[in-house]
Amino acid sequence: MTTLKIGDKVPDFTALDQEGNTISLADYKGKRLVVFFYPKASTPGCTAEACNLRDNYQTFQTQGYEIIGVSADSAKRQLNFKNKNELPYSLLADEDKKVIEAFGVWGPKKFMGREYDGIHRTTFVIDEKGIIIEVIGKVKTKDHTAQIL
């Protein structure tokens, strides 16, 4: 599904976070970055994934990683999700799906026999130069940190 692969340069992006701050790829220049895309804030799988990353946030920090979560939820919904789960990283409210489409994670999905378009749960690990070093398409929500590190 994903069009980006290991070795690709990350598409430049700019979007608003849960508090209306402008976040762009340039803000993370020279840093390692984990960008995880999730279908919907406050749903069981997305909460498990976000909390697994939260619980291991210090480990990511000591290894030089920053984390950004992205979904098509509104800023208000992202803020509620962040506050309720005490997430220490930014969540992008990509309502116009510009970042989601730039990373190629929007497309047909199936759930209970029904087909629809949505966000494919995918994580990108990016090096200091903005190059993708890992793409995780089969995310284990409860043990996502182990997949990344």
GROMACS .gro file of C-alpha atoms in nm:
model
  149
    1MET     CA    1   0.000   0.000   0.000
    2THR     CA    2   0.269   0.249   0.105
    3THR     CA    3   0.450   0.415  -0.182
    4LEU     CA    4   0.749   0.526   0.028
    5LYS     CA    5   1.021   0.273   0.101
    6ILE     CA    6   1.355   0.239   0.280
    7GLY     CA    7   1.610   0.474   0.126
    8ASP     CA    8   1.352   0.731   0.012
    9LYS     CA    9   1.373   1.093   0.120
   10VAL     CA   10   1.081   1.187   0.345
   11PRO     CA   11   0.834   1.424   0.180
   12ASP     CA   12   0.855   1.770   0.330
   13PHE     CA   13   0.544   1.836   0.535
   14THR     CA   14   0.379   2.106   0.742
   15ALA     CA   15   0.066   2.053   0.953
   16LEU     CA   16  -0.096   2.176   1.272
   17ASP     CA   17  -0.054   1.984   1.596
   18GLN     CA   18  -0.315   1.927   1.868
   19GLU     CA   19  -0.271   2.285   1.998
   20GLY     CA   20  -0.270   2.461   1.662
   21ASN     CA   21   0.110   2.495   1.642
   22THR     CA   22   0.267   2.457   1.299
   23ILE     CA   23   0.493   2.152   1.282
   24SER     CA   24   0.711   2.076   0.982
   25LEU     CA   25   0.979   1.828   0.886
   26ALA     CA   26   1.235   2.111   0.904
   27ASP     CA   27   1.175   2.129   1.282
   28TYR     CA   28   1.342   1.787   1.311
   29LYS     CA   29   1.642   1.850   1.088
   30GLY     CA   30   1.946   1.667   1.225
   31LYS     CA   31   1.733   1.444   1.452
   32ARG     CA   32   1.605   1.091   1.419
   33LEU     CA   33   1.229   1.079   1.387
   34VAL     CA   34   0.951   0.823   1.428
   35VAL     CA   35   0.631   0.919   1.243
   36PHE     CA   36   0.341   0.688   1.318
   37PHE     CA   37   0.012   0.706   1.132
   38TYR     CA   38  -0.299   0.575   1.306
   39PRO     CA   39  -0.663   0.551   1.195
   40LYS     CA   40  -0.852   0.723   1.478
   41ALA     CA   41  -0.766   0.880   1.814
   42SER     CA   42  -0.906   0.716   2.128
   43THR     CA   43  -0.991   0.382   1.965
   44PRO     CA   44  -0.853   0.069   2.139
   45GLY     CA   45  -0.575  -0.017   1.890
   46CYS     CA   46  -0.460   0.342   1.848
   47THR     CA   47  -0.460   0.398   2.224
   48ALA     CA   48  -0.254   0.081   2.280
   49GLU     CA   49  -0.002   0.191   2.017
   50ALA     CA   50   0.026   0.551   2.143
   51CYS     CA   51   0.061   0.437   2.506
   52ASN     CA   52   0.328   0.179   2.418
   53LEU     CA   53   0.532   0.459   2.257
   54ARG     CA   54   0.459   0.685   2.559
   55ASP     CA   55   0.577   0.420   2.805
   56ASN     CA   56   0.906   0.388   2.617
   57TYR     CA   57   0.947   0.758   2.534
   58GLN     CA   58   1.260   0.797   2.750
   59THR     CA   59   1.428   0.511   2.563
   60PHE     CA   60   1.352   0.683   2.233
   61GLN     CA   61   1.489   1.011   2.369
   62THR     CA   62   1.813   0.852   2.491
   63GLN     CA   63   1.861   0.702   2.144
   64GLY     CA   64   1.807   1.044   1.985
   65TYR     CA   65   1.455   0.993   1.850
   66GLU     CA   66   1.161   1.232   1.842
   67ILE     CA   67   0.808   1.099   1.786
   68ILE     CA   68   0.511   1.240   1.595
   69GLY     CA   69   0.168   1.078   1.567
   70VAL     CA   70  -0.054   1.159   1.268
   71SER     CA   71  -0.423   1.098   1.197
   72ALA     CA   72  -0.703   1.281   1.018
   73ASP     CA   73  -0.871   1.369   1.349
   74SER     CA   74  -0.947   1.729   1.444
   75ALA     CA   75  -0.708   1.923   1.668
   76LYS     CA   76  -0.964   1.905   1.949
   77ARG     CA   77  -0.987   1.527   1.927
   78GLN     CA   78  -0.606   1.499   1.913
   79LEU     CA   79  -0.573   1.726   2.218
   80ASN     CA   80  -0.823   1.514   2.414
   81PHE     CA   81  -0.635   1.197   2.311
   82LYS     CA   82  -0.300   1.346   2.412
   83ASN     CA   83  -0.425   1.477   2.749
   84LYS     CA   84  -0.625   1.167   2.842
   85ASN     CA   85  -0.329   0.937   2.778
   86GLU     CA   86  -0.055   1.183   2.887
   87LEU     CA   87   0.130   1.151   2.557
   88PRO     CA   88   0.465   1.337   2.565
   89TYR     CA   89   0.488   1.393   2.189
   90SER     CA   90   0.299   1.595   1.927
   91LEU     CA   91  -0.003   1.466   1.737
   92LEU     CA   92  -0.073   1.617   1.397
   93ALA     CA   93  -0.434   1.695   1.310
   94ASP     CA   94  -0.409   1.621   0.938
   95GLU     CA   95  -0.774   1.682   0.852
   96ASP     CA   96  -0.699   1.768   0.488
   97LYS     CA   97  -0.488   1.449   0.465
   98LYS     CA   98  -0.192   1.626   0.302
   99VAL     CA   99   0.070   1.452   0.521
  100ILE     CA  100  -0.121   1.121   0.511
  101GLU     CA  101  -0.132   1.126   0.131
  102ALA     CA  102   0.229   1.248   0.097
  103PHE     CA  103   0.340   0.937   0.292
  104GLY     CA  104   0.105   0.716   0.087
  105VAL     CA  105  -0.087   0.567   0.381
  106TRP     CA  106  -0.442   0.653   0.265
  107GLY     CA  107  -0.631   0.394   0.064
  108PRO     CA  108  -0.881   0.108   0.050
  109LYS     CA  109  -0.932  -0.098   0.365
  110LYS     CA  110  -1.160  -0.383   0.465
  111PHE     CA  111  -1.331  -0.423   0.800
  112MET     CA  112  -1.600  -0.683   0.872
  113GLY     CA  113  -1.657  -0.737   0.500
  114ARG     CA  114  -1.703  -0.368   0.428
  115GLU     CA  115  -1.459  -0.183   0.204
  116TYR     CA  116  -1.381   0.186   0.256
  117ASP     CA  117  -1.094   0.435   0.229
  118GLY     CA  118  -0.893   0.509   0.540
  119ILE     CA  119  -0.552   0.543   0.702
  120HIS     CA  120  -0.331   0.236   0.700
  121ARG     CA  121  -0.156   0.201   1.037
  122THR     CA  122   0.206   0.252   0.931
  123THR     CA  123   0.521   0.379   1.102
  124PHE     CA  124   0.823   0.540   0.937
  125VAL     CA  125   1.164   0.561   1.105
  126ILE     CA  126   1.367   0.848   0.962
  127ASP     CA  127   1.737   0.926   1.005
  128GLU     CA  128   1.902   1.262   1.071
  129LYS     CA  129   1.923   1.337   0.697
  130GLY     CA  130   1.550   1.283   0.635
  131ILE     CA  131   1.595   0.938   0.478
  132ILE     CA  132   1.356   0.654   0.563
  133ILE     CA  133   1.548   0.373   0.735
  134GLU     CA  134   1.247   0.157   0.830
  135VAL     CA  135   0.883   0.119   0.723
  136ILE     CA  136   0.660  -0.084   0.954
  137GLY     CA  137   0.332  -0.182   0.791
  138LYS     CA  138   0.226  -0.464   1.020
  139VAL     CA  139   0.219  -0.272   1.347
  140LYS     CA  140   0.189  -0.465   1.673
  141THR     CA  141   0.002  -0.202   1.873
  142LYS     CA  142   0.091  -0.339   2.217
  143ASP     CA  143   0.460  -0.393   2.137
  144HIS     CA  144   0.536  -0.128   1.880
  145THR     CA  145   0.852   0.001   2.049
  146ALA     CA  146   1.019  -0.339   2.006
  147GLN     CA  147   0.941  -0.326   1.632
  148ILE     CA  148   1.101   0.017   1.600
  149LEU     CA  149   1.408  -0.022   1.821
   0.00000   0.00000   0.00000
